[in-house]
Amino acid sequence: MDSSNSSAVDQAPADPAATDDMLASQPVGYWSGQAHAAVTRQLRDAMAGIDVTQPQYWVLNSVKYGPAGPSCEEVAAQLLPLADGEHEIPRVIAQLIYRGWLRTDAGHRLYLTEAGEAARMRLRELVTELRTVVHDGISDEEYVVALRVLRRMISNVERARNPWGMGGDAPCGYVGSPAPS
């Protein structure tokens, strides 16, 4: 592990009251998890107020901006990393068809209806308003730096995850460090 960019600071336990001079020793998993939970909770609560779910918004956007007339399977595969299990997105698609926000053709391809596009636009406005709240006091430059740092951390972890260089086929599915020789 390259420690040239890190100081010799011990990892401290998560502390919501940590002062700025203590943040370098705070666990990123705790803070990124707290940010995810707070933003997701606010977004989902606001969407619930207009009887919509975040996965419904994902599907509407996927159908709008994905390949023309995607299949249910294509949308489900695209959104699986975000979903709560493999059945969530097909259920959401069924809900949106029932609601009249999506329609299918004879080949079972998905299309937004006028009502679906209107709902997607209302949701986009809501999400834009919520983004303003989340970004209050944070410049675009600071936001970009934060995302770059998170991307780098993800890349570091992914690169270190497979020390055997075996394409994910570590012994017994173990992804830790190999035993010393």
mmCIF file with all atom_site columns, N, CA and C in Angstrom, residues 44 55 58 75-90 92:
data_model
loop_
_atom_site.group_PDB
_atom_site.id
_atom_site.type_symbol
_atom_site.label_atom_id
_atom_site.label_alt_id
_atom_site.label_comp_id
_atom_site.label_asym_id
_atom_site.label_entity_id
_atom_site.label_seq_id
_atom_site.pdbx_PDB_ins_code
_atom_site.Cartn_x
_atom_site.Cartn_y
_atom_site.Cartn_z
_atom_site.occupancy
_atom_site.B_iso_or_equiv
_atom_site.pdbx_formal_charge
_atom_site.auth_seq_id
_atom_site.auth_comp_id
_atom_site.auth_asym_id
_atom_site.auth_atom_id
_atom_site.pdbx_PDB_model_num
ATOM 1  N N  . ARG A 1 44 ? -36.326 10.487 -0.644  1.00 0.00 ? 44 ARG A N  1
ATOM 2  C CA . ARG A 1 44 ? -37.454 9.547  -0.608  1.00 0.00 ? 44 ARG A CA 1
ATOM 3  C C  . ARG A 1 44 ? -38.639 10.118 0.165   1.00 0.00 ? 44 ARG A C  1
ATOM 4  N N  . PRO A 1 55 ? -37.072 4.516  -6.967  1.00 0.00 ? 55 PRO A N  1
ATOM 5  C CA . PRO A 1 55 ? -36.939 3.572  -8.083  1.00 0.00 ? 55 PRO A CA 1
ATOM 6  C C  . PRO A 1 55 ? -37.863 3.891  -9.261  1.00 0.00 ? 55 PRO A C  1
ATOM 7  N N  . TRP A 1 58 ? -36.024 6.449  -11.190 1.00 0.00 ? 58 TRP A N  1
ATOM 8  C CA . TRP A 1 58 ? -34.933 5.816  -11.954 1.00 0.00 ? 58 TRP A CA 1
ATOM 9  C C  . TRP A 1 58 ? -35.462 5.206  -13.241 1.00 0.00 ? 58 TRP A C  1
ATOM 10 N N  . VAL A 1 75 ? -33.946 -2.531 -18.837 1.00 0.00 ? 75 VAL A N  1
ATOM 11 C CA . VAL A 1 75 ? -34.048 -1.524 -17.778 1.00 0.00 ? 75 VAL A CA 1
ATOM 12 C C  . VAL A 1 75 ? -33.665 -2.143 -16.434 1.00 0.00 ? 75 VAL A C  1
ATOM 13 N N  . ALA A 1 76 ? -34.157 -3.349 -16.164 1.00 0.00 ? 76 ALA A N  1
ATOM 14 C CA . ALA A 1 76 ? -33.846 -4.021 -14.899 1.00 0.00 ? 76 ALA A CA 1
ATOM 15 C C  . ALA A 1 76 ? -32.347 -4.276 -14.774 1.00 0.00 ? 76 ALA A C  1
ATOM 16 N N  . ALA A 1 77 ? -31.705 -4.708 -15.849 1.00 0.00 ? 77 ALA A N  1
ATOM 17 C CA . ALA A 1 77 ? -30.261 -4.963 -15.798 1.00 0.00 ? 77 ALA A CA 1
ATOM 18 C C  . ALA A 1 77 ? -29.480 -3.673 -15.557 1.00 0.00 ? 77 ALA A C  1
ATOM 19 N N  . GLN A 1 78 ? -29.903 -2.592 -16.202 1.00 0.00 ? 78 GLN A N  1
ATOM 20 C CA . GLN A 1 78 ? -29.219 -1.310 -16.029 1.00 0.00 ? 78 GLN A CA 1
ATOM 21 C C  . GLN A 1 78 ? -29.335 -0.807 -14.587 1.00 0.00 ? 78 GLN A C  1
ATOM 22 N N  . LEU A 1 79 ? -30.485 -0.996 -13.977 1.00 0.00 ? 79 LEU A N  1
ATOM 23 C CA . LEU A 1 79 ? -30.746 -0.425 -12.655 1.00 0.00 ? 79 LEU A CA 1
ATOM 24 C C  . LEU A 1 79 ? -30.492 -1.391 -11.499 1.00 0.00 ? 79 LEU A C  1
ATOM 25 N N  . LEU A 1 80 ? -30.149 -2.628 -11.790 1.00 0.00 ? 80 LEU A N  1
ATOM 26 C CA . LEU A 1 80 ? -29.922 -3.619 -10.744 1.00 0.00 ? 80 LEU A CA 1
ATOM 27 C C  . LEU A 1 80 ? -28.928 -3.156 -9.671  1.00 0.00 ? 80 LEU A C  1
ATOM 28 N N  . PRO A 1 81 ? -27.815 -2.505 -10.036 1.00 0.00 ? 81 PRO A N  1
ATOM 29 C CA . PRO A 1 81 ? -26.886 -2.078 -8.982  1.00 0.00 ? 81 PRO A CA 1
ATOM 30 C C  . PRO A 1 81 ? -27.503 -1.099 -7.977  1.00 0.00 ? 81 PRO A C  1
ATOM 31 N N  . LEU A 1 82 ? -28.557 -0.401 -8.360  1.00 0.00 ? 82 LEU A N  1
ATOM 32 C CA . LEU A 1 82 ? -29.211 0.554  -7.466  1.00 0.00 ? 82 LEU A CA 1
ATOM 33 C C  . LEU A 1 82 ? -30.374 -0.064 -6.699  1.00 0.00 ? 82 LEU A C  1
ATOM 34 N N  . ALA A 1 83 ? -30.893 -1.173 -7.201  1.00 0.00 ? 83 ALA A N  1
ATOM 35 C CA . ALA A 1 83 ? -32.147 -1.739 -6.713  1.00 0.00 ? 83 ALA A CA 1
ATOM 36 C C  . ALA A 1 83 ? -31.961 -2.562 -5.440  1.00 0.00 ? 83 ALA A C  1
ATOM 37 N N  . ASP A 1 84 ? -33.079 -2.744 -4.736  1.00 0.00 ? 84 ASP A N  1
ATOM 38 C CA . ASP A 1 84 ? -33.124 -3.631 -3.575  1.00 0.00 ? 84 ASP A CA 1
ATOM 39 C C  . ASP A 1 84 ? -33.517 -5.031 -4.045  1.00 0.00 ? 84 ASP A C  1
ATOM 40 N N  . GLY A 1 85 ? -32.612 -5.679 -4.752  1.00 0.00 ? 85 GLY A N  1
ATOM 41 C CA . GLY A 1 85 ? -32.859 -7.028 -5.234  1.00 0.00 ? 85 GLY A CA 1
ATOM 42 C C  . GLY A 1 85 ? -33.291 -7.062 -6.686  1.00 0.00 ? 85 GLY A C  1
ATOM 43 N N  . GLU A 1 86 ? -33.225 -8.239 -7.263  1.00 0.00 ? 86 GLU A N  1
ATOM 44 C CA . GLU A 1 86 ? -33.454 -8.410 -8.693  1.00 0.00 ? 86 GLU A CA 1
ATOM 45 C C  . GLU A 1 86 ? -34.906 -8.231 -9.118  1.00 0.00 ? 86 GLU A C  1
ATOM 46 N N  . HIS A 1 87 ? -35.836 -8.277 -8.185  1.00 0.00 ? 87 HIS A N  1
ATOM 47 C CA . HIS A 1 87 ? -37.250 -8.176 -8.546  1.00 0.00 ? 87 HIS A CA 1
ATOM 48 C C  . HIS A 1 87 ? -37.812 -6.763 -8.410  1.00 0.00 ? 87 HIS A C  1
ATOM 49 N N  . GLU A 1 88 ? -37.063 -5.862 -7.789  1.00 0.00 ? 88 GLU A N  1
ATOM 50 C CA . GLU A 1 88 ? -37.605 -4.526 -7.533  1.00 0.00 ? 88 GLU A CA 1
ATOM 51 C C  . GLU A 1 88 ? -37.939 -3.773 -8.816  1.00 0.00 ? 88 GLU A C  1
ATOM 52 N N  . ILE A 1 89 ? -37.042 -3.728 -9.772  1.00 0.00 ? 89 ILE A N  1
ATOM 53 C CA . ILE A 1 89 ? -37.269 -2.921 -10.972 1.00 0.00 ? 89 ILE A CA 1
ATOM 54 C C  . ILE A 1 89 ? -38.408 -3.494 -11.825 1.00 0.00 ? 89 ILE A C  1
ATOM 55 N N  . PRO A 1 90 ? -38.483 -4.804 -12.055 1.00 0.00 ? 90 PRO A N  1
ATOM 56 C CA . PRO A 1 90 ? -39.665 -5.311 -12.776 1.00 0.00 ? 90 PRO A CA 1
ATOM 57 C C  . PRO A 1 90 ? -40.986 -4.958 -12.071 1.00 0.00 ? 90 PRO A C  1
ATOM 58 N N  . VAL A 1 92 ? -41.507 -2.280 -10.212 1.00 0.00 ? 92 VAL A N  1
ATOM 59 C CA . VAL A 1 92 ? -41.691 -0.843 -10.436 1.00 0.00 ? 92 VAL A CA 1
ATOM 60 C C  . VAL A 1 92 ? -42.222 -0.602 -11.850 1.00 0.00 ? 92 VAL A C  1
#
